[in-house]
PDB file of C-alpha atoms and ligand atoms in Angstrom:
ATOM      1  CA  MET A   1     102.069 228.779  -0.556  1.00 89.00           C
ATOM      2  CA  SER A   2     104.629 227.659   1.758  1.00 95.00           C
ATOM      3  CA  ARG A   3     106.794 228.873   4.650  1.00 94.00           C
ATOM      4  CA  ALA A   4     110.544 228.332   6.069  1.00 96.00           C
ATOM      5  CA  PHE A   5     112.142 229.963   8.982  1.00 93.00           C
ATOM      6  CA  GLY A   6     115.114 232.103   9.687  1.00 95.00           C
ATOM      7  CA  LYS A   7     118.097 231.127  11.741  1.00 95.00           C
ATOM      8  CA  VAL A   8     120.871 232.181  14.440  1.00 95.00           C
ATOM      9  CA  LEU A   9     124.371 231.344  14.317  1.00 96.00           C
ATOM     10  CA  LEU A  10     125.103 230.494  17.750  1.00 98.00           C
ATOM     11  CA  PHE A  11     129.002 229.519  17.168  1.00 98.00           C
ATOM     12  CA  GLY A  12     131.180 229.361  14.419  1.00 98.00           C
ATOM     13  CA  GLU A  13     129.921 231.522  11.321  1.00 97.00           C
ATOM     14  CA  HIS A  14     132.659 232.465   8.581  1.00 97.00           C
ATOM     15  CA  ALA A  15     134.931 229.646   9.821  1.00 98.00           C
ATOM     16  CA  VAL A  16     132.379 227.113   8.757  1.00 97.00           C
ATOM     17  CA  VAL A  17     132.704 228.524   5.110  1.00 96.00           C
ATOM     18  CA  HIS A  18     136.676 227.232   5.804  1.00 97.00           C
ATOM     19  CA  GLY A  19     135.742 223.923   6.917  1.00 97.00           C
ATOM     20  CA  VAL A  20     135.095 224.285  10.578  1.00 98.00           C
ATOM     21  CA  PRO A  21     131.981 223.017  12.386  1.00 98.00           C
ATOM     22  CA  ALA A  22     129.359 225.490  13.222  1.00 98.00           C
ATOM     23  CA  ILE A  23     126.352 225.457  15.450  1.00 98.00           C
ATOM     24  CA  ALA A  24     122.977 227.333  14.410  1.00 97.00           C
ATOM     25  CA  ALA A  25     119.388 227.191  15.481  1.00 96.00           C
ATOM     26  CA  GLY A  26     116.184 227.825  13.807  1.00 94.00           C
ATOM     27  CA  LEU A  27     114.419 230.884  14.761  1.00 93.00           C
ATOM     28  CA  PRO A  28     110.539 231.452  15.178  1.00 88.00           C
ATOM     29  CA  LEU A  29     110.629 234.094  12.682  1.00 91.00           C
ATOM     30  CA  ASP A  30     109.535 232.930   9.162  1.00 93.00           C
ATOM     31  CA  VAL A  31     109.070 233.835   5.451  1.00 97.00           C
ATOM     32  CA  VAL A  32     105.883 232.607   3.856  1.00 97.00           C
ATOM     33  CA  ALA A  33     105.688 232.373  -0.021  1.00 98.00           C
ATOM     34  CA  ARG A  34     103.100 232.523  -2.330  1.00 98.00           C
ATOM     35  CA  VAL A  35     103.574 231.734  -6.197  1.00 98.00           C
ATOM     36  CA  ALA A  36     101.074 232.149  -9.209  1.00 97.00           C
ATOM     37  CA  PRO A  37     101.851 232.038 -12.930  1.00 96.00           C
ATOM     38  CA  SER A  38     103.362 235.530 -14.528  1.00 96.00           C
ATOM     39  CA  SER A  39     100.750 236.801 -16.940  1.00 92.00           C
ATOM     40  CA  ASP A  40     103.613 238.696 -18.834  1.00 93.00           C
ATOM     41  CA  GLY A  41     106.499 235.966 -18.872  1.00 94.00           C
ATOM     42  CA  LEU A  42     108.563 238.226 -16.257  1.00 95.00           C
ATOM     43  CA  TRP A  43     109.565 237.175 -13.092  1.00 96.00           C
ATOM     44  CA  ARG A  44     108.019 239.497 -10.289  1.00 97.00           C
ATOM     45  CA  VAL A  45     108.980 239.259  -6.494  1.00 97.00           C
ATOM     46  CA  GLU A  46     106.845 241.476  -3.839  1.00 97.00           C
ATOM     47  CA  ALA A  47     108.053 241.610  -0.182  1.00 98.00           C
ATOM     48  CA  PRO A  48     106.276 244.423   1.409  1.00 97.00           C
ATOM     49  CA  SER A  49     107.971 244.029   4.889  1.00 96.00           C
ATOM     50  CA  TRP A  50     111.505 243.856   3.037  1.00 96.00           C
ATOM     51  CA  ARG A  51     110.192 247.271   0.873  1.00 96.00           C
ATOM     52  CA  LEU A  52     110.930 245.030  -2.178  1.00 97.00           C
ATOM     53  CA  SER A  53     109.130 245.219  -5.501  1.00 97.00           C
ATOM     54  CA  GLU A  54     111.507 244.049  -8.456  1.00 97.00           C
ATOM     55  CA  GLN A  55     110.827 242.516 -11.491  1.00 96.00           C
ATOM     56  CA  GLY A  56     112.657 241.283 -14.652  1.00 93.00           C
ATOM     57  CA  ALA A  57     116.393 239.827 -14.914  1.00 92.00           C
ATOM     58  CA  SER A  58     118.412 242.674 -13.460  1.00 94.00           C
ATOM     59  CA  SER A  59     116.899 242.125 -10.057  1.00 96.00           C
ATOM     60  CA  ARG A  60     119.390 240.124  -7.846  1.00 94.00           C
ATOM     61  CA  VAL A  61     116.278 238.449  -6.057  1.00 96.00           C
ATOM     62  CA  VAL A  62     114.879 237.555  -9.479  1.00 97.00           C
ATOM     63  CA  GLN A  63     118.039 235.808 -10.364  1.00 97.00           C
ATOM     64  CA  ALA A  64     118.233 233.927  -7.290  1.00 97.00           C
ATOM     65  CA  LEU A  65     114.546 232.520  -7.544  1.00 97.00           C
ATOM     66  CA  SER A  66     115.060 231.924 -11.261  1.00 96.00           C
ATOM     67  CA  ALA A  67     118.105 229.901 -10.305  1.00 97.00           C
ATOM     68  CA  LEU A  68     116.226 227.829  -7.606  1.00 97.00           C
ATOM     69  CA  ALA A  69     113.594 227.509 -10.287  1.00 97.00           C
ATOM     70  CA  HIS A  70     115.930 226.209 -13.127  1.00 97.00           C
ATOM     71  CA  ALA A  71     117.523 224.034 -10.195  1.00 97.00           C
ATOM     72  CA  LEU A  72     114.325 222.601  -9.756  1.00 98.00           C
ATOM     73  CA  HIS A  73     113.212 221.906 -13.457  1.00 97.00           C
ATOM     74  CA  LEU A  74     110.470 224.293 -12.898  1.00 96.00           C
ATOM     75  CA  PRO A  75     111.641 227.465 -14.907  1.00 87.00           C
ATOM     76  CA  ALA A  76     108.819 228.978 -15.969  1.00 93.00           C
ATOM     77  CA  PRO A  77     108.501 232.880 -14.806  1.00 96.00           C
ATOM     78  CA  MET A  78     106.277 233.327 -11.645  1.00 97.00           C
ATOM     79  CA  THR A  79     104.634 236.126  -9.442  1.00 97.00           C
ATOM     80  CA  VAL A  80     106.262 235.495  -6.038  1.00 98.00           C
ATOM     81  CA  THR A  81     104.822 237.212  -2.942  1.00 98.00           C
ATOM     82  CA  LEU A  82     106.733 236.933   0.269  1.00 98.00           C
ATOM     83  CA  ASP A  83     105.280 237.709   3.667  1.00 97.00           C
ATOM     84  CA  ALA A  84     108.624 237.838   6.004  1.00 97.00           C
ATOM     85  CA  ALA A  85     108.764 238.367   9.763  1.00 94.00           C
ATOM     86  CA  VAL A  86     112.884 237.370   9.203  1.00 94.00           C
ATOM     87  CA  PRO A  87     114.433 241.196   8.594  1.00 90.00           C
ATOM     88  CA  ALA A  88     116.298 240.933   5.178  1.00 90.00           C
ATOM     89  CA  GLY A  89     120.068 241.229   5.131  1.00 82.00           C
ATOM     90  CA  ALA A  90     120.664 241.308   8.887  1.00 84.00           C
ATOM     91  CA  GLY A  91     122.166 238.053   9.308  1.00 84.00           C
ATOM     92  CA  LEU A  92     119.177 235.876  10.244  1.00 92.00           C
ATOM     93  CA  GLY A  93     119.018 233.707   7.068  1.00 91.00           C
ATOM     94  CA  SER A  94     116.418 235.652   4.933  1.00 93.00           C
ATOM     95  CA  SER A  95     117.733 234.849   1.710  1.00 93.00           C
ATOM     96  CA  ALA A  96     118.083 231.100   2.818  1.00 95.00           C
ATOM     97  CA  ALA A  97     114.506 231.166   4.434  1.00 96.00           C
ATOM     98  CA  MET A  98     113.060 232.836   1.048  1.00 97.00           C
ATOM     99  CA  ALA A  99     114.845 230.236  -1.183  1.00 97.00           C
ATOM    100  CA  ILE A 100     113.190 227.181   0.817  1.00 97.00           C
ATOM    101  CA  ALA A 101     109.874 228.694   1.150  1.00 98.00           C
ATOM    102  CA  VAL A 102     109.887 229.469  -2.536  1.00 98.00           C
ATOM    103  CA  GLY A 103     111.000 226.125  -3.422  1.00 98.00           C
ATOM    104  CA  ARG A 104     108.342 224.270  -1.512  1.00 97.00           C
ATOM    105  CA  ALA A 105     105.807 226.717  -2.834  1.00 98.00           C
ATOM    106  CA  LEU A 106     107.067 225.883  -6.399  1.00 98.00           C
ATOM    107  CA  LEU A 107     106.889 222.180  -5.415  1.00 98.00           C
ATOM    108  CA  GLU A 108     103.507 222.324  -4.153  1.00 97.00           C
ATOM    109  CA  PHE A 109     102.104 224.401  -7.360  1.00 97.00           C
ATOM    110  CA  TYR A 110     103.234 221.979  -9.601  1.00 97.00           C
ATOM    111  CA  GLY A 111     102.323 218.949  -7.402  1.00 97.00           C
ATOM    112  CA  LYS A 112     106.049 217.678  -7.233  1.00 97.00           C
ATOM    113  CA  ALA A 113     107.716 215.806  -4.639  1.00 96.00           C
ATOM    114  CA  ILE A 114     111.571 215.813  -4.391  1.00 97.00           C
ATOM    115  CA  PRO A 115     114.085 214.589  -1.465  1.00 96.00           C
ATOM    116  CA  ASP A 116     115.142 217.317   0.910  1.00 93.00           C
ATOM    117  CA  GLU A 117     118.798 216.976  -0.609  1.00 94.00           C
ATOM    118  CA  ALA A 118     117.437 218.240  -4.013  1.00 96.00           C
ATOM    119  CA  LEU A 119     115.484 221.317  -2.604  1.00 97.00           C
ATOM    120  CA  PHE A 120     118.551 221.884  -0.487  1.00 95.00           C
ATOM    121  CA  ASP A 121     120.853 221.790  -3.671  1.00 95.00           C
ATOM    122  CA  ALA A 122     118.461 224.031  -5.025  1.00 97.00           C
ATOM    123  CA  ALA A 123     118.084 226.370  -2.717  1.00 96.00           C
ATOM    124  CA  MET A 124     122.246 226.361  -2.511  1.00 94.00           C
ATOM    125  CA  ALA A 125     121.980 227.680  -6.504  1.00 95.00           C
ATOM    126  CA  SER A 126     120.136 230.491  -5.454  1.00 95.00           C
ATOM    127  CA  GLU A 127     122.235 231.712  -2.669  1.00 92.00           C
ATOM    128  CA  ARG A 128     125.202 231.684  -4.963  1.00 93.00           C
ATOM    129  CA  VAL A 129     123.878 234.572  -6.709  1.00 92.00           C
ATOM    130  CA  PHE A 130     124.116 236.636  -3.418  1.00 86.00           C
ATOM    131  CA  HIS A 131     127.399 235.342  -2.608  1.00 80.00           C
ATOM    132  CA  GLY A 132     129.582 232.972  -4.314  1.00 78.00           C
ATOM    133  CA  ASN A 133     130.918 230.440  -1.475  1.00 83.00           C
ATOM    134  CA  PRO A 134     127.828 229.446   0.652  1.00 88.00           C
ATOM    135  CA  SER A 135     128.487 226.965   3.734  1.00 90.00           C
ATOM    136  CA  GLY A 136     124.923 225.945   3.455  1.00 92.00           C
ATOM    137  CA  LEU A 137     124.196 226.138   6.869  1.00 93.00           C
ATOM    138  CA  ASP A 138     121.131 228.646   6.660  1.00 92.00           C
ATOM    139  CA  HIS A 139     119.620 226.693   4.147  1.00 92.00           C
ATOM    140  CA  MET A 140     119.625 223.626   6.501  1.00 93.00           C
ATOM    141  CA  ALA A 141     118.584 225.861   9.258  1.00 94.00           C
ATOM    142  CA  ALA A 142     115.498 226.993   6.968  1.00 93.00           C
ATOM    143  CA  MET A 143     114.811 223.442   6.174  1.00 92.00           C
ATOM    144  CA  ARG A 144     114.899 221.609   9.438  1.00 90.00           C
ATOM    145  CA  GLY A 145     114.761 224.151  12.324  1.00 91.00           C
ATOM    146  CA  GLY A 146     115.866 223.227  15.832  1.00 94.00           C
ATOM    147  CA  VAL A 147     119.578 223.578  17.291  1.00 97.00           C
ATOM    148  CA  PHE A 148     122.298 221.668  15.037  1.00 97.00           C
ATOM    149  CA  ARG A 149     125.927 221.272  14.599  1.00 98.00           C
ATOM    150  CA  PHE A 150     127.034 221.715  10.683  1.00 97.00           C
ATOM    151  CA  LEU A 151     129.849 220.676   8.813  1.00 97.00           C
ATOM    152  CA  ARG A 152     129.922 221.893   5.068  1.00 95.00           C
ATOM    153  CA  GLY A 153     130.646 219.335   2.849  1.00 91.00           C
ATOM    154  CA  GLN A 154     129.141 216.929  -0.209  1.00 88.00           C
ATOM    155  CA  PRO A 155     126.745 215.962   1.292  1.00 90.00           C
ATOM    156  CA  PRO A 156     126.835 218.475   4.481  1.00 92.00           C
ATOM    157  CA  VAL A 157     126.438 217.010   7.783  1.00 95.00           C
ATOM    158  CA  ALA A 158     123.755 218.407  10.218  1.00 96.00           C
ATOM    159  CA  GLU A 159     123.717 216.697  13.690  1.00 97.00           C
ATOM    160  CA  PRO A 160     120.926 217.601  15.790  1.00 97.00           C
ATOM    161  CA  LEU A 161     121.896 218.636  19.644  1.00 97.00           C
ATOM    162  CA  THR A 162     119.492 218.807  22.343  1.00 97.00           C
ATOM    163  CA  LEU A 163     120.084 221.354  24.762  1.00 98.00           C
ATOM    164  CA  ALA A 164     120.476 220.407  28.497  1.00 98.00           C
ATOM    165  CA  THR A 165     118.768 223.824  29.575  1.00 97.00           C
ATOM    166  CA  PRO A 166     116.453 225.764  27.365  1.00 97.00           C
ATOM    167  CA  LEU A 167     118.753 228.926  25.980  1.00 97.00           C
ATOM    168  CA  GLN A 168     117.051 232.268  26.081  1.00 98.00           C
ATOM    169  CA  LEU A 169     118.545 234.835  23.675  1.00 98.00           C
ATOM    170  CA  VAL A 170     117.939 238.408  23.238  1.00 98.00           C
ATOM    171  CA  VAL A 171     118.432 238.978  19.354  1.00 97.00           C
ATOM    172  CA  ALA A 172     119.062 242.837  18.360  1.00 97.00           C
ATOM    173  CA  GLN A 173     119.559 244.445  15.099  1.00 96.00           C
ATOM    174  CA  VAL A 174     121.875 247.419  15.473  1.00 97.00           C
ATOM    175  CA  ASP A 175     121.680 248.543  11.824  1.00 94.00           C
ATOM    176  CA  ARG A 176     120.924 247.061   8.335  1.00 89.00           C
ATOM    177  CA  GLY A 177     124.273 244.909   8.171  1.00 87.00           C
ATOM    178  CA  GLY A 178     126.739 244.128   5.576  1.00 91.00           C
ATOM    179  CA  ASP A 179     126.702 242.364   2.284  1.00 90.00           C
ATOM    180  CA  THR A 180     127.447 238.542   2.804  1.00 88.00           C
ATOM    181  CA  GLY A 181     129.262 238.003  -0.102  1.00 88.00           C
ATOM    182  CA  GLN A 182     131.473 240.939   0.475  1.00 94.00           C
ATOM    183  CA  LEU A 183     131.991 240.003   4.093  1.00 95.00           C
ATOM    184  CA  VAL A 184     132.793 236.202   3.351  1.00 94.00           C
ATOM    185  CA  ALA A 185     135.311 237.376   0.468  1.00 95.00           C
ATOM    186  CA  GLY A 186     137.009 239.789   2.474  1.00 97.00           C
ATOM    187  CA  VAL A 187     137.833 236.902   5.411  1.00 98.00           C
ATOM    188  CA  ALA A 188     139.237 234.682   2.350  1.00 97.00           C
ATOM    189  CA  GLN A 189     141.374 237.523   1.482  1.00 98.00           C
ATOM    190  CA  ARG A 190     142.694 238.181   4.765  1.00 98.00           C
ATOM    191  CA  ARG A 191     143.138 234.592   5.095  1.00 98.00           C
ATOM    192  CA  LEU A 192     145.593 234.619   2.178  1.00 98.00           C
ATOM    193  CA  THR A 193     147.633 237.480   3.338  1.00 98.00           C
ATOM    194  CA  HIS A 194     148.087 235.949   6.764  1.00 98.00           C
ATOM    195  CA  PRO A 195     147.800 232.025   6.431  1.00 98.00           C
ATOM    196  CA  ALA A 196     149.596 231.258   9.321  1.00 98.00           C
ATOM    197  CA  THR A 197     148.005 233.513  11.788  1.00 98.00           C
ATOM    198  CA  PHE A 198     144.395 232.099  10.079  1.00 98.00           C
ATOM    199  CA  ASP A 199     144.952 228.602  10.572  1.00 98.00           C
ATOM    200  CA  HIS A 200     145.754 229.334  14.360  1.00 98.00           C
ATOM    201  CA  LEU A 201     142.483 231.478  14.514  1.00 98.00           C
ATOM    202  CA  LEU A 202     140.412 228.791  12.683  1.00 98.00           C
ATOM    203  CA  ALA A 203     141.859 226.201  15.316  1.00 98.00           C
ATOM    204  CA  SER A 204     140.429 228.455  17.670  1.00 98.00           C
ATOM    205  CA  PHE A 205     137.009 228.630  16.209  1.00 98.00           C
ATOM    206  CA  ARG A 206     137.224 224.903  16.167  1.00 98.00           C
ATOM    207  CA  SER A 207     137.974 224.338  19.807  1.00 98.00           C
ATOM    208  CA  VAL A 208     135.334 227.180  20.888  1.00 98.00           C
ATOM    209  CA  VAL A 209     132.583 225.094  18.706  1.00 98.00           C
ATOM    210  CA  ASP A 210     133.601 221.784  20.159  1.00 98.00           C
ATOM    211  CA  ASP A 211     133.486 223.119  23.619  1.00 98.00           C
ATOM    212  CA  ALA A 212     130.242 225.180  23.233  1.00 98.00           C
ATOM    213  CA  THR A 213     128.843 221.695  21.953  1.00 98.00           C
ATOM    214  CA  THR A 214     129.441 219.977  25.316  1.00 98.00           C
ATOM    215  CA  ALA A 215     128.121 222.649  27.185  1.00 98.00           C
ATOM    216  CA  LEU A 216     125.074 223.018  25.447  1.00 98.00           C
ATOM    217  CA  THR A 217     124.229 219.695  25.685  1.00 98.00           C
ATOM    218  CA  THR A 218     125.228 219.600  29.547  1.00 98.00           C
ATOM    219  CA  GLY A 219     123.727 222.558  30.390  1.00 97.00           C
ATOM    220  CA  ARG A 220     126.853 224.593  31.484  1.00 98.00           C
ATOM    221  CA  LEU A 221     125.128 227.921  30.547  1.00 97.00           C
ATOM    222  CA  ALA A 222     127.659 230.502  32.181  1.00 98.00           C
ATOM    223  CA  TYR A 223     130.419 228.446  30.294  1.00 98.00           C
ATOM    224  CA  VAL A 224     128.180 229.006  26.920  1.00 98.00           C
ATOM    225  CA  GLY A 225     128.057 232.481  27.414  1.00 98.00           C
ATOM    226  CA  GLU A 226     131.953 233.067  27.922  1.00 98.00           C
ATOM    227  CA  LEU A 227     132.404 230.898  24.790  1.00 99.00           C
ATOM    228  CA  MET A 228     130.030 233.268  22.927  1.00 99.00           C
ATOM    229  CA  ASN A 229     132.430 236.162  24.211  1.00 98.00           C
ATOM    230  CA  ILE A 230     135.051 234.376  22.960  1.00 99.00           C
ATOM    231  CA  ASN A 231     133.732 233.224  19.649  1.00 98.00           C
ATOM    232  CA  HIS A 232     132.869 237.489  19.402  1.00 99.00           C
ATOM    233  CA  GLY A 233     136.554 238.132  19.933  1.00 98.00           C
ATOM    234  CA  LEU A 234     137.653 235.686  16.973  1.00 98.00           C
ATOM    235  CA  LEU A 235     134.981 237.334  14.612  1.00 98.00           C
ATOM    236  CA  SER A 236     136.462 240.723  15.610  1.00 98.00           C
ATOM    237  CA  ALA A 237     139.962 239.063  14.418  1.00 98.00           C
ATOM    238  CA  ILE A 238     138.915 238.148  11.236  1.00 98.00           C
ATOM    239  CA  GLY A 239     137.638 241.587  10.467  1.00 98.00           C
ATOM    240  CA  VAL A 240     133.699 241.154  10.459  1.00 98.00           C
ATOM    241  CA  SER A 241     132.472 243.260  13.589  1.00 98.00           C
ATOM    242  CA  THR A 242     132.040 246.827  13.396  1.00 98.00           C
ATOM    243  CA  ALA A 243     131.529 249.510  16.276  1.00 98.00           C
ATOM    244  CA  SER A 244     128.051 249.338  16.526  1.00 97.00           C
ATOM    245  CA  LEU A 245     128.092 245.879  17.064  1.00 98.00           C
ATOM    246  CA  ASP A 246     130.800 245.794  19.478  1.00 98.00           C
ATOM    247  CA  VAL A 247     128.789 248.692  21.269  1.00 98.00           C
ATOM    248  CA  ALA A 248     125.754 246.323  21.657  1.00 98.00           C
ATOM    249  CA  VAL A 249     127.822 243.210  22.840  1.00 98.00           C
ATOM    250  CA  HIS A 250     129.369 245.218  25.579  1.00 98.00           C
ATOM    251  CA  ALA A 251     126.326 246.936  26.525  1.00 98.00           C
ATOM    252  CA  ALA A 252     124.337 243.557  26.659  1.00 98.00           C
ATOM    253  CA  ARG A 253     127.457 242.059  29.004  1.00 98.00           C
ATOM    254  CA  GLU A 254     127.450 245.030  31.228  1.00 98.00           C
ATOM    255  CA  ALA A 255     123.583 244.667  31.473  1.00 98.00           C
ATOM    256  CA  GLY A 256     124.143 240.992  32.936  1.00 98.00           C
ATOM    257  CA  ALA A 257     124.303 239.026  29.806  1.00 98.00           C
ATOM    258  CA  LEU A 258     125.743 235.514  30.287  1.00 98.00           C
ATOM    259  CA  GLY A 259     127.705 236.166  26.759  1.00 98.00           C
ATOM    260  CA  ALA A 260     127.008 238.333  23.794  1.00 98.00           C
ATOM    261  CA  LYS A 261     128.211 238.140  20.211  1.00 98.00           C
ATOM    262  CA  LEU A 262     127.471 239.055  16.694  1.00 98.00           C
ATOM    263  CA  THR A 263     125.700 236.504  14.528  1.00 97.00           C
ATOM    264  CA  GLY A 264     125.859 235.983  11.004  1.00 94.00           C
ATOM    265  CA  ALA A 265     128.019 237.473   8.301  1.00 92.00           C
ATOM    266  CA  GLY A 266     128.531 240.945  10.508  1.00 95.00           C
ATOM    267  CA  GLY A 267     129.551 243.846   9.154  1.00 96.00           C
ATOM    268  CA  GLY A 268     126.600 245.575  11.167  1.00 96.00           C
ATOM    269  CA  GLY A 269     122.944 243.309  11.264  1.00 95.00           C
ATOM    270  CA  CYS A 270     122.514 241.478  14.510  1.00 96.00           C
ATOM    271  CA  MET A 271     123.937 240.208  17.737  1.00 98.00           C
ATOM    272  CA  ILE A 272     122.685 237.876  19.992  1.00 98.00           C
ATOM    273  CA  ALA A 273     122.904 237.913  23.943  1.00 98.00           C
ATOM    274  CA  LEU A 274     122.595 235.019  26.284  1.00 98.00           C
ATOM    275  CA  VAL A 275     120.255 236.082  29.325  1.00 98.00           C
ATOM    276  CA  ASP A 276     118.149 234.278  32.187  1.00 97.00           C
ATOM    277  CA  ALA A 277     115.186 235.426  33.915  1.00 96.00           C
ATOM    278  CA  THR A 278     117.050 237.552  36.449  1.00 97.00           C
ATOM    279  CA  THR A 279     118.817 239.462  33.486  1.00 98.00           C
ATOM    280  CA  CYS A 280     116.472 239.445  30.533  1.00 98.00           C
ATOM    281  CA  GLN A 281     114.712 242.802  31.170  1.00 98.00           C
ATOM    282  CA  ALA A 282     117.755 244.488  32.044  1.00 98.00           C
ATOM    283  CA  VAL A 283     119.276 243.283  28.654  1.00 98.00           C
ATOM    284  CA  GLN A 284     116.358 244.274  26.566  1.00 98.00           C
ATOM    285  CA  SER A 285     116.230 247.609  27.771  1.00 98.00           C
ATOM    286  CA  THR A 286     119.890 248.057  27.637  1.00 98.00           C
ATOM    287  CA  LEU A 287     119.775 247.079  23.938  1.00 98.00           C
ATOM    288  CA  LYS A 288     116.830 249.401  23.066  1.00 98.00           C
ATOM    289  CA  ALA A 289     119.260 252.422  23.261  1.00 97.00           C
ATOM    290  CA  VAL A 290     121.627 250.688  20.742  1.00 97.00           C
ATOM    291  CA  SER A 291     119.872 248.691  18.244  1.00 96.00           C
ATOM    292  CA  GLN A 292     116.786 249.181  15.849  1.00 95.00           C
ATOM    293  CA  LYS A 293     114.622 245.998  16.661  1.00 94.00           C
ATOM    294  CA  GLN A 294     114.863 243.260  19.145  1.00 95.00           C
ATOM    295  CA  TRP A 295     113.177 239.737  19.706  1.00 95.00           C
ATOM    296  CA  THR A 296     113.563 237.484  22.718  1.00 96.00           C
ATOM    297  CA  VAL A 297     113.631 233.768  21.793  1.00 94.00           C
ATOM    298  CA  VAL A 298     113.791 230.840  23.771  1.00 95.00           C
ATOM    299  CA  LEU A 299     115.230 227.575  22.250  1.00 95.00           C
ATOM    300  CA  PRO A 300     113.662 224.774  23.644  1.00 93.00           C
ATOM    301  CA  CYS A 301     115.322 221.353  25.309  1.00 93.00           C
TER     302      CYS A 301
HETATM  303  O1  LIG B   1     123.796 235.039   5.554  1.00 64.48           O
HETATM  304  P1  LIG B   1     124.033 235.246   7.195  1.00 64.48           P
HETATM  305  O2  LIG B   1     124.522 236.760   7.307  1.00 64.48           O
HETATM  306  O3  LIG B   1     123.374 234.711   7.725  1.00 64.48           O
HETATM  307  O4  LIG B   1     125.411 234.711   7.275  1.00 64.48           O
HETATM  308  C1  LIG B   1     125.925 233.457   6.623  1.00 64.48           C
HETATM  309  C2  LIG B   1     127.038 232.821   7.555  1.00 64.48           C
HETATM  310  C3  LIG B   1     128.433 232.995   7.135  1.00 64.48           C
HETATM  311  O5  LIG B   1     129.276 231.844   7.711  1.00 64.48           O
HETATM  312  C4  LIG B   1     129.138 234.025   7.140  1.00 64.48           C
HETATM  313  C5  LIG B   1     128.244 232.683   5.507  1.00 64.48           C
HETATM  314  C6  LIG B   1     127.821 230.852   5.149  1.00 64.48           C
HETATM  315  O6  LIG B   1     127.711 230.795   3.918  1.00 64.48           O
HETATM  316  O7  LIG B   1     128.160 230.450   6.111  1.00 64.48           O
END
């Protein structure tokens, strides 16, 4: 048995796929994985909280986990049971948390120890089943937690950020969320159609992430909130927001949030609002009306 955590993207999702840094934070929402040898030679995955029960090679989840197991050189079919607090497909890093938790459980089951970099690479092989061009950011968050700035690459660079002030976030799931692979491919397609405009947009993402790095580490929360609003606008510009995300983001701002944006791949899914002690309750109750589920988390210094 082993566990890993979900994440929120504070700044820079999608742009990170195109080589811009992003800022992510581990969430106290976990995936606990239990593994046992399969009795009939078939991979099986049970995740009651995701209403998922799948077996055999036609299942994408099975394909992802067997890609993980192959990359770990532990390819024998297993029965995997997942106890997940992270919602599936909502942009909170569920598939990466699943891959890291199952990878750790397999290594524990076989009594094998490998460096974190090798587990990261194996989890990336699993994520490629869901979308062809993952940045690796979700996996880094699932492995390490905390708040960090991430740059994709071989190897990726993850730089821990020490917050000057704790961040209180309301995370709200507005609906089921889009397919990360399709959303990432859609952004890549729009970049091909509008290369010059996209270069400007990516430069803007980069400057938002740079300013946010300074604001987070110096405790300028109002400024962090404004940068979240700008980041949401950039995500709308590259085509990954939706009407329901926009409604929730605007509702949170009107209820007093310091800032609000979609988080993760978009196309629906989750948004985050930055709140403080005076605005938290109003934002929570406003978001109740426009979302299915919400969590209030504090990211510590
Ligand atoms: O899988 P999600 O919804 O948490 O989003 C992943 C973040 C993206 O930047 C959209 C993709 C990536 O691989 O970084």
